[in-house]
mmCIF file of C-alpha atoms in Angstrom:
data_model
loop_
_atom_site.group_PDB
_atom_site.id
_atom_site.type_symbol
_atom_site.label_atom_id
_atom_site.label_comp_id
_atom_site.label_asym_id
_atom_site.label_seq_id
_atom_site.Cartn_x
_atom_site.Cartn_y
_atom_site.Cartn_z
ATOM 1 C CA MET A 1 82.119 94.567 95.196
ATOM 2 C CA SER A 2 81.292 94.991 91.529
ATOM 3 C CA ILE A 3 83.421 93.612 88.734
ATOM 4 C CA ALA A 4 84.811 96.998 87.779
ATOM 5 C CA LYS A 5 85.672 97.793 91.389
ATOM 6 C CA ARG A 6 87.374 94.449 91.789
ATOM 7 C CA VAL A 7 89.498 95.053 88.712
ATOM 8 C CA GLN A 8 90.391 98.481 90.053
ATOM 9 C CA GLN A 9 91.197 97.072 93.474
ATOM 10 C CA TRP A 10 93.419 94.416 91.983
ATOM 11 C CA ALA A 11 95.120 96.896 89.692
ATOM 12 C CA THR A 12 95.955 99.013 92.732
ATOM 13 C CA PHE A 13 98.331 96.249 93.769
ATOM 14 C CA ALA A 14 99.862 95.709 90.349
ATOM 15 C CA ARG A 15 103.582 95.180 90.183
ATOM 16 C CA THR A 16 105.424 98.419 90.845
ATOM 17 C CA TRP A 17 109.059 99.419 90.893
ATOM 18 C CA HIS A 18 110.664 100.847 94.015
ATOM 19 C CA ILE A 19 114.026 102.511 94.414
ATOM 20 C CA TYR A 20 116.103 102.350 97.570
ATOM 21 C CA ASP A 21 119.213 104.345 98.414
ATOM 22 C CA CYS A 22 121.711 102.177 100.304
ATOM 23 C CA THR A 23 123.994 105.015 101.349
ATOM 24 C CA TRP A 24 125.197 104.360 104.927
ATOM 25 C CA GLN A 25 122.445 101.828 105.547
ATOM 26 C CA ASN A 26 122.845 98.580 107.432
ATOM 27 C CA PRO A 27 122.506 95.918 104.705
ATOM 28 C CA PHE A 28 120.907 93.380 107.039
ATOM 29 C CA GLU A 29 118.206 95.731 108.294
ATOM 30 C CA SER A 30 117.695 96.997 104.761
ATOM 31 C CA ALA A 31 117.373 93.427 103.520
ATOM 32 C CA LYS A 32 114.330 92.837 105.720
ATOM 33 C CA LEU A 33 112.699 95.944 104.296
ATOM 34 C CA VAL A 34 113.610 95.077 100.714
ATOM 35 C CA LYS A 35 112.434 91.494 101.174
ATOM 36 C CA THR A 36 109.007 92.770 102.199
ATOM 37 C CA HIS A 37 108.622 94.492 98.860
ATOM 38 C CA LEU A 38 110.176 91.709 96.803
ATOM 39 C CA LEU A 39 107.757 89.147 98.217
ATOM 40 C CA GLY A 40 104.760 91.474 98.225
ATOM 41 C CA LEU A 41 104.273 91.281 101.973
ATOM 42 C CA GLN A 42 103.172 94.907 102.077
ATOM 43 C CA LYS A 43 100.081 94.122 99.992
ATOM 44 C CA PRO A 44 96.806 92.885 101.512
ATOM 45 C CA ILE A 45 96.371 90.494 98.574
ATOM 46 C CA TYR A 46 99.541 88.648 99.547
ATOM 47 C CA HIS A 47 99.578 84.866 99.320
ATOM 48 C CA PRO A 48 102.708 82.689 99.062
ATOM 49 C CA MET A 49 101.458 81.298 95.767
ATOM 50 C CA ASN A 50 100.601 84.706 94.339
ATOM 51 C CA ASP A 51 103.203 86.315 92.143
ATOM 52 C CA CYS A 52 102.591 89.764 93.580
ATOM 53 C CA GLY A 53 106.103 90.912 94.462
ATOM 54 C CA ASP A 54 107.458 94.250 93.310
ATOM 55 C CA HIS A 55 110.730 95.152 91.678
ATOM 56 C CA VAL A 56 113.287 96.918 93.858
ATOM 57 C CA VAL A 57 116.192 98.942 92.483
ATOM 58 C CA LEU A 58 119.065 99.339 94.943
ATOM 59 C CA ILE A 59 121.427 102.217 94.255
ATOM 60 C CA ASN A 60 124.684 103.234 95.939
ATOM 61 C CA THR A 61 125.381 99.723 97.193
ATOM 62 C CA ARG A 62 129.052 100.677 97.336
ATOM 63 C CA GLU A 63 128.261 103.008 100.250
ATOM 64 C CA ILE A 64 126.663 100.472 102.599
ATOM 65 C CA ALA A 65 127.722 100.421 106.250
ATOM 66 C CA LEU A 66 128.253 97.163 108.090
ATOM 67 C CA PRO A 67 127.816 97.316 111.876
ATOM 68 C CA GLY A 68 130.737 97.087 114.266
ATOM 69 C CA ASP A 69 133.878 95.480 112.885
ATOM 70 C CA GLU A 70 132.067 93.224 110.448
ATOM 71 C CA TRP A 71 134.029 94.540 107.492
ATOM 72 C CA VAL A 72 137.086 92.679 108.774
ATOM 73 C CA LYS A 73 135.345 89.913 110.725
ATOM 74 C CA ARG A 74 132.522 88.717 108.495
ATOM 75 C CA VAL A 75 133.524 85.885 106.180
ATOM 76 C CA TYR A 76 131.654 84.855 103.054
ATOM 77 C CA PHE A 77 131.943 81.184 102.153
ATOM 78 C CA HIS A 78 131.755 79.853 98.617
ATOM 79 C CA HIS A 79 132.336 76.378 97.232
ATOM 80 C CA THR A 80 132.610 75.440 93.598
ATOM 81 C CA GLY A 81 131.554 71.845 94.210
ATOM 82 C CA TYR A 82 134.878 70.354 93.171
ATOM 83 C CA PRO A 83 137.341 68.956 95.723
ATOM 84 C CA GLY A 84 139.326 71.785 97.205
ATOM 85 C CA GLY A 85 136.993 74.383 95.763
ATOM 86 C CA ALA A 86 136.183 76.145 99.025
ATOM 87 C CA SER A 87 137.015 79.804 99.534
ATOM 88 C CA TRP A 88 136.517 82.111 102.487
ATOM 89 C CA THR A 89 136.428 85.808 101.630
ATOM 90 C CA LEU A 90 136.377 88.664 104.093
ATOM 91 C CA ALA A 91 133.636 91.237 103.686
ATOM 92 C CA TRP A 92 135.929 94.062 102.654
ATOM 93 C CA GLN A 93 137.623 91.876 100.071
ATOM 94 C CA LEU A 94 134.284 90.814 98.625
ATOM 95 C CA HIS A 95 133.201 94.446 98.565
ATOM 96 C CA GLU A 96 136.313 95.323 96.586
ATOM 97 C CA LYS A 97 135.660 92.583 94.042
ATOM 98 C CA ASP A 98 131.944 93.282 93.645
ATOM 99 C CA PRO A 99 130.341 96.275 95.396
ATOM 100 C CA THR A 100 126.852 94.802 94.998
ATOM 101 C CA MET A 101 127.528 91.311 96.342
ATOM 102 C CA VAL A 102 127.292 92.097 100.061
ATOM 103 C CA MET A 103 123.870 93.660 99.600
ATOM 104 C CA LYS A 104 122.765 90.890 97.282
ATOM 105 C CA LYS A 105 123.757 88.199 99.740
ATOM 106 C CA ALA A 106 122.072 90.072 102.567
ATOM 107 C CA VAL A 107 118.769 90.103 100.683
ATOM 108 C CA TYR A 108 119.223 86.495 99.580
ATOM 109 C CA ASN A 109 119.848 85.269 103.117
ATOM 110 C CA SER A 110 116.924 87.222 104.544
ATOM 111 C CA MET A 111 114.434 85.071 102.645
ATOM 112 C CA ARG A 112 113.331 81.580 103.469
ATOM 113 C CA GLY A 113 115.262 79.015 101.506
ATOM 114 C CA ASN A 114 112.549 77.688 99.220
ATOM 115 C CA LEU A 115 112.231 77.403 95.467
ATOM 116 C CA GLN A 116 110.725 80.869 95.199
ATOM 117 C CA ARG A 117 113.875 82.542 96.438
ATOM 118 C CA ARG A 118 115.790 82.642 93.186
ATOM 119 C CA HIS A 119 112.779 83.789 91.230
ATOM 120 C CA THR A 120 112.244 86.512 93.810
ATOM 121 C CA MET A 121 115.876 87.569 93.511
ATOM 122 C CA GLN A 122 115.356 88.209 89.811
ATOM 123 C CA ARG A 123 113.169 91.180 90.754
ATOM 124 C CA LEU A 124 116.095 92.779 92.597
ATOM 125 C CA HIS A 125 118.291 95.179 90.631
ATOM 126 C CA LEU A 126 121.536 96.350 92.227
ATOM 127 C CA PHE A 127 123.774 99.233 91.183
ATOM 128 C CA ALA A 128 127.035 100.190 92.826
ATOM 129 C CA ASP A 129 126.501 103.905 92.331
ATOM 130 C CA ASP A 130 123.604 106.103 91.293
ATOM 131 C CA GLN A 131 124.040 105.495 87.550
ATOM 132 C CA VAL A 132 120.860 103.600 86.700
ATOM 133 C CA PRO A 133 119.935 102.778 83.093
ATOM 134 C CA GLU A 134 117.174 104.923 81.674
ATOM 135 C CA GLU A 135 114.840 102.038 80.857
ATOM 136 C CA ILE A 136 114.876 101.002 84.514
ATOM 137 C CA LEU A 137 114.400 104.524 85.813
ATOM 138 C CA GLN A 138 111.342 104.883 83.614
ATOM 139 C CA ASN A 139 109.639 102.101 85.581
ATOM 140 C CA VAL A 140 110.433 103.415 89.054
ATOM 141 C CA THR A 141 107.409 105.006 90.709
ATOM 142 C CA ASN A 142 108.164 104.819 94.423
ATOM 143 C CA GLN A 143 111.079 105.340 96.771
ATOM 144 C CA ILE A 144 111.349 103.161 99.857
ATOM 145 C CA ARG A 145 112.017 105.207 102.957
ATOM 146 C CA THR A 146 115.339 104.291 104.531
ATOM 147 C CA PRO A 147 115.290 103.353 108.228
ATOM 148 C CA ARG A 148 118.488 105.234 109.027
ATOM 149 C CA SER A 149 118.793 108.972 108.397
ATOM 150 C CA ILE A 150 121.992 110.177 106.773
ATOM 151 C CA PRO A 151 123.946 112.894 108.600
ATOM 152 C CA GLN A 152 125.755 115.441 106.486
ATOM 153 C CA ARG A 153 129.513 115.034 106.437
ATOM 154 C CA LEU A 154 131.522 117.962 107.755
ATOM 155 C CA ASP A 155 133.743 118.090 104.705
ATOM 156 C CA HIS A 156 130.688 118.211 102.439
ATOM 157 C CA ILE A 157 129.244 121.374 103.974
ATOM 158 C CA ASP A 158 129.700 124.170 101.458
ATOM 159 C CA LYS A 159 131.936 127.099 102.350
ATOM 160 C CA GLU A 160 129.181 129.690 102.275
ATOM 161 C CA THR A 161 127.135 127.917 104.940
ATOM 162 C CA LEU A 162 130.251 127.404 107.006
ATOM 163 C CA GLU A 163 131.235 131.062 106.883
ATOM 164 C CA ASN A 164 127.736 132.360 107.567
ATOM 165 C CA PHE A 165 127.149 130.019 110.472
ATOM 166 C CA PRO A 166 126.637 132.073 113.673
ATOM 167 C CA ASN A 167 129.591 132.171 116.055
ATOM 168 C CA ILE A 168 129.508 132.580 119.784
ATOM 169 C CA MET A 169 132.452 134.978 119.639
ATOM 170 C CA ASP A 170 135.005 136.251 117.186
ATOM 171 C CA TYR A 171 138.560 135.271 117.792
ATOM 172 C CA PRO A 172 141.194 138.027 117.712
ATOM 173 C CA LYS A 173 143.339 138.010 114.633
ATOM 174 C CA ASP A 174 146.452 137.079 116.565
ATOM 175 C CA TYR A 175 144.781 134.283 118.521
ATOM 176 C CA ILE A 176 146.634 130.981 118.508
ATOM 177 C CA LEU A 177 144.531 127.833 118.897
ATOM 178 C CA ARG A 178 146.361 125.596 121.337
ATOM 179 C CA MET B 1 99.211 18.858 124.091
ATOM 180 C CA VAL B 2 99.874 20.180 120.551
ATOM 181 C CA PHE B 3 97.321 22.176 118.548
ATOM 182 C CA LEU B 4 98.132 21.334 114.963
ATOM 183 C CA ASN B 5 95.143 23.083 113.421
ATOM 184 C CA LEU B 6 95.895 26.531 114.884
ATOM 185 C CA PRO B 7 98.297 27.662 112.103
ATOM 186 C CA LEU B 8 95.695 26.628 109.592
ATOM 187 C CA LEU B 9 93.363 29.328 110.876
ATOM 188 C CA VAL B 10 95.614 31.973 109.306
ATOM 189 C CA ARG B 11 94.884 30.576 105.859
ATOM 190 C CA SER B 12 91.173 31.284 106.028
ATOM 191 C CA ARG B 13 90.620 34.926 106.919
ATOM 192 C CA GLY B 14 87.110 34.894 105.654
ATOM 193 C CA PRO B 15 85.276 36.095 102.597
ATOM 194 C CA ASP B 16 85.866 39.848 103.255
ATOM 195 C CA GLU B 17 89.557 39.950 102.389
ATOM 196 C CA PHE B 18 88.911 41.034 98.808
ATOM 197 C CA TRP B 19 86.773 43.953 99.863
ATOM 198 C CA ARG B 20 89.134 44.983 102.629
ATOM 199 C CA LYS B 21 92.024 45.155 100.185
ATOM 200 C CA ARG B 22 89.877 46.864 97.591
ATOM 201 C CA ARG B 23 89.213 49.674 100.040
ATOM 202 C CA ILE B 24 92.957 50.256 100.296
ATOM 203 C CA PHE B 25 93.483 49.944 96.548
ATOM 204 C CA LYS B 26 90.877 52.608 95.915
ATOM 205 C CA LEU B 27 92.803 55.003 98.115
ATOM 206 C CA ALA B 28 96.027 54.108 96.318
ATOM 207 C CA ALA B 29 94.571 54.288 92.805
ATOM 208 C CA HIS B 30 96.438 57.448 91.828
ATOM 209 C CA TYR B 31 99.860 56.287 93.003
ATOM 210 C CA ARG B 32 102.434 54.921 90.634
ATOM 211 C CA SER B 33 103.864 51.460 89.882
ATOM 212 C CA ARG B 34 103.642 48.811 92.587
ATOM 213 C CA THR B 35 102.172 51.115 95.217
ATOM 214 C CA ARG B 36 98.886 50.971 93.332
ATOM 215 C CA ASN B 37 98.899 47.248 92.433
ATOM 216 C CA VAL B 38 100.584 45.401 95.281
ATOM 217 C CA TYR B 39 98.800 45.444 98.614
ATOM 218 C CA SER B 40 101.895 45.331 100.808
ATOM 219 C CA PHE B 41 103.261 48.464 99.116
ATOM 220 C CA ALA B 42 99.887 50.178 98.869
ATOM 221 C CA ILE B 43 99.055 49.834 102.548
ATOM 222 C CA ARG B 44 102.302 51.534 103.537
ATOM 223 C CA SER B 45 101.751 54.487 101.230
ATOM 224 C CA VAL B 46 98.121 54.830 102.244
ATOM 225 C CA HIS B 47 99.052 54.822 105.918
ATOM 226 C CA ARG B 48 101.672 57.494 105.351
ATOM 227 C CA ALA B 49 99.311 59.608 103.262
ATOM 228 C CA LEU B 50 96.577 59.421 105.870
ATOM 229 C CA ALA B 51 99.064 60.399 108.569
ATOM 230 C CA TYR B 52 100.096 63.394 106.485
ATOM 231 C CA ALA B 53 96.451 64.342 105.995
ATOM 232 C CA THR B 54 95.848 64.201 109.725
ATOM 233 C CA LYS B 55 98.805 66.446 110.437
ATOM 234 C CA GLY B 56 97.870 68.692 107.546
ATOM 235 C CA ARG B 57 94.470 69.409 109.032
ATOM 236 C CA LYS B 58 96.170 71.018 112.017
ATOM 237 C CA LEU B 59 98.840 72.755 109.957
ATOM 238 C CA LYS B 60 96.289 74.226 107.585
ATOM 239 C CA LYS B 61 94.622 76.093 110.442
ATOM 240 C CA LEU B 62 97.971 77.513 111.536
ATOM 241 C CA ASP B 63 98.868 78.467 107.964
ATOM 242 C CA MET B 64 95.567 80.231 107.409
ATOM 243 C CA ALA B 65 95.853 82.147 110.687
ATOM 244 C CA GLN B 66 99.337 83.275 109.736
ATOM 245 C CA LEU B 67 98.166 84.311 106.264
ATOM 246 C CA TRP B 68 95.303 86.355 107.696
ATOM 247 C CA SER B 69 97.693 88.082 110.075
ATOM 248 C CA THR B 70 100.050 88.897 107.221
ATOM 249 C CA ARG B 71 97.262 90.363 105.144
ATOM 250 C CA VAL B 72 95.770 92.436 107.948
ATOM 251 C CA GLU B 73 99.218 93.720 108.868
ATOM 252 C CA ALA B 74 99.833 94.687 105.242
ATOM 253 C CA GLY B 75 96.519 96.520 105.211
ATOM 254 C CA CYS B 76 97.383 98.382 108.415
ATOM 255 C CA GLN B 77 100.845 99.330 107.204
ATOM 256 C CA GLN B 78 99.252 101.325 104.406
ATOM 257 C CA TYR B 79 97.941 103.721 107.059
ATOM 258 C CA GLY B 80 100.946 103.628 109.358
ATOM 259 C CA VAL B 81 99.328 101.612 112.134
ATOM 260 C CA GLY B 82 100.859 98.492 113.635
ATOM 261 C CA LEU B 83 98.936 95.254 113.839
ATOM 262 C CA GLU B 84 98.853 95.090 117.638
ATOM 263 C CA THR B 85 97.753 98.706 117.919
ATOM 264 C CA PHE B 86 95.061 98.091 115.335
ATOM 265 C CA LYS B 87 93.677 95.044 117.134
ATOM 266 C CA GLU B 88 93.820 96.748 120.518
ATOM 267 C CA GLY B 89 92.070 99.829 119.180
ATOM 268 C CA LEU B 90 89.313 97.739 117.627
ATOM 269 C CA ALA B 91 88.869 95.730 120.809
ATOM 270 C CA ARG B 92 88.598 98.884 122.905
ATOM 271 C CA SER B 93 86.015 100.223 120.471
ATOM 272 C CA ASP B 94 83.928 97.051 120.897
ATOM 273 C CA ILE B 95 84.459 96.025 117.271
ATOM 274 C CA LEU B 96 84.663 92.262 117.506
ATOM 275 C CA LEU B 97 86.033 91.212 114.129
ATOM 276 C CA ASN B 98 88.475 88.348 113.783
ATOM 277 C CA LYS B 99 91.498 88.307 111.511
ATOM 278 C CA LYS B 100 89.750 86.322 108.805
ATOM 279 C CA VAL B 101 86.991 88.895 108.387
ATOM 280 C CA LEU B 102 89.488 91.740 108.655
ATOM 281 C CA SER B 103 91.677 90.254 105.936
ATOM 282 C CA ASP B 104 88.686 89.860 103.638
ATOM 283 C CA LEU B 105 87.733 93.475 104.303
ATOM 284 C CA ALA B 106 91.283 94.602 103.602
ATOM 285 C CA ILE B 107 91.220 92.915 100.203
ATOM 286 C CA TRP B 108 87.659 93.345 98.979
ATOM 287 C CA GLU B 109 86.290 96.322 100.945
ATOM 288 C CA PRO B 110 89.143 98.815 101.170
ATOM 289 C CA ARG B 111 86.925 101.729 102.218
ATOM 290 C CA SER B 112 85.405 99.769 105.076
ATOM 291 C CA PHE B 113 88.829 98.668 106.172
ATOM 292 C CA GLU B 114 90.033 102.260 105.998
ATOM 293 C CA ALA B 115 87.188 103.318 108.278
ATOM 294 C CA LEU B 116 88.143 100.606 110.763
ATOM 295 C CA VAL B 117 91.767 101.734 110.731
ATOM 296 C CA LYS B 118 90.714 105.312 111.343
ATOM 297 C CA ILE B 119 88.500 104.337 114.273
ATOM 298 C CA SER B 120 91.266 102.224 115.737
ATOM 299 C CA ARG B 121 93.834 104.956 115.253
ATOM 300 C CA GLU B 122 91.664 107.582 116.895
ATOM 301 C CA ARG B 123 90.948 105.291 119.812
ATOM 302 C CA ALA B 124 94.655 104.559 120.190
ATOM 303 C CA ALA B 125 95.499 108.259 120.088
ATOM 304 C CA VAL B 126 92.774 109.241 122.550
ATOM 305 C CA GLU B 127 93.746 106.582 125.055
ATOM 306 C CA GLY B 128 97.446 107.268 124.723
ATOM 307 C CA MET B 129 98.726 104.001 123.331
ATOM 308 C CA PRO B 130 102.491 104.088 122.818
ATOM 309 C CA ASP B 131 102.528 103.660 119.037
ATOM 310 C CA ILE B 132 100.305 106.621 118.215
ATOM 311 C CA LYS B 133 101.543 109.871 119.696
ATOM 312 C CA ARG B 134 99.065 112.451 118.495
ATOM 313 C CA ARG B 135 95.687 112.628 116.875
ATOM 314 C CA SER B 136 95.355 113.235 113.187
ATOM 315 C CA ALA B 137 93.075 116.076 112.175
ATOM 316 C CA PHE B 138 92.895 114.707 108.666
ATOM 317 C CA ASN B 139 91.558 111.365 109.861
ATOM 318 C CA GLN B 140 89.050 112.795 112.308
ATOM 319 C CA VAL B 141 86.435 110.260 113.339
ATOM 320 C CA TYR B 142 83.327 112.133 114.450
ATOM 321 C CA GLY B 143 82.037 111.101 117.817
ATOM 322 C CA LEU B 144 85.381 110.092 119.234
ATOM 323 C CA SER B 145 86.520 113.689 119.533
ATOM 324 C CA ASN B 146 83.837 114.248 122.155
ATOM 325 C CA LEU B 147 85.004 111.275 124.145
ATOM 326 C CA LYS B 148 85.347 112.006 127.840
ATOM 327 C CA LEU B 149 88.331 110.311 129.385
ATOM 328 C CA ASP B 150 87.754 108.985 132.884
#
């Protein structure tokens, strides 16, 4: 490989910015996917000592979906370090205080607990809704495909589509639905 | 009968003691404080370091194998092929490349690696491996399309 080709090959894996929509996604499955991009595991040039991770922008973290009854069963522990400084917070309470914290902790816990973890977390940008600052949106060049497809809510279907949807039969005007 | 001169034998270990200790001190030369100057501290640190080096020789092989797997998997993911499917497809095509060579190809020879992924993907599609459902007309590998399935 010539020098110019090597520079081009290395520049192919330069640091990029990805965006990820968290709407109705499982935060723990999403964290594995996000971790792959934060650490640079999706690049063939990956090495633990390389600093080849990408930036990931998470939007709509307010709309995440925890599996089962974990909103009321999952407990987040925090300790200030002082005597009596322990606190146990339920997931829904933590989500009310900070809509990005559940997703942030999911990504944080998905990584191995070494000294790189906090530096890697600095490449993660979380937003509760889809209002992202312009200087961050300018950097974003890729969207990570979400593992779970989003069904359309029934109350979000517009009236025109609902009225024009084909019916099997037309009810009489004086029909009473029992 | 009492042997009074037996404890005295410990006092004369012979003329090689200096050189035996010097061998240990040379290994401990880059340590700090008493572990580089005092033999009783140096021998402990040198023993521990040599034990770590012995274990590290085994761990390094495991670490390198894991790194090569990670890199080859990252290269395959670019083309939507899993690592196991890729290796199985290469093996069935009689391409006997190990993960070290494949990882080097993925980094330094991306076109060659792309050709290998295409061959593996076509082989997987032709032989009906579960990951690949259908053949890709865009990634047609000439020669495999005329393959006769037994």
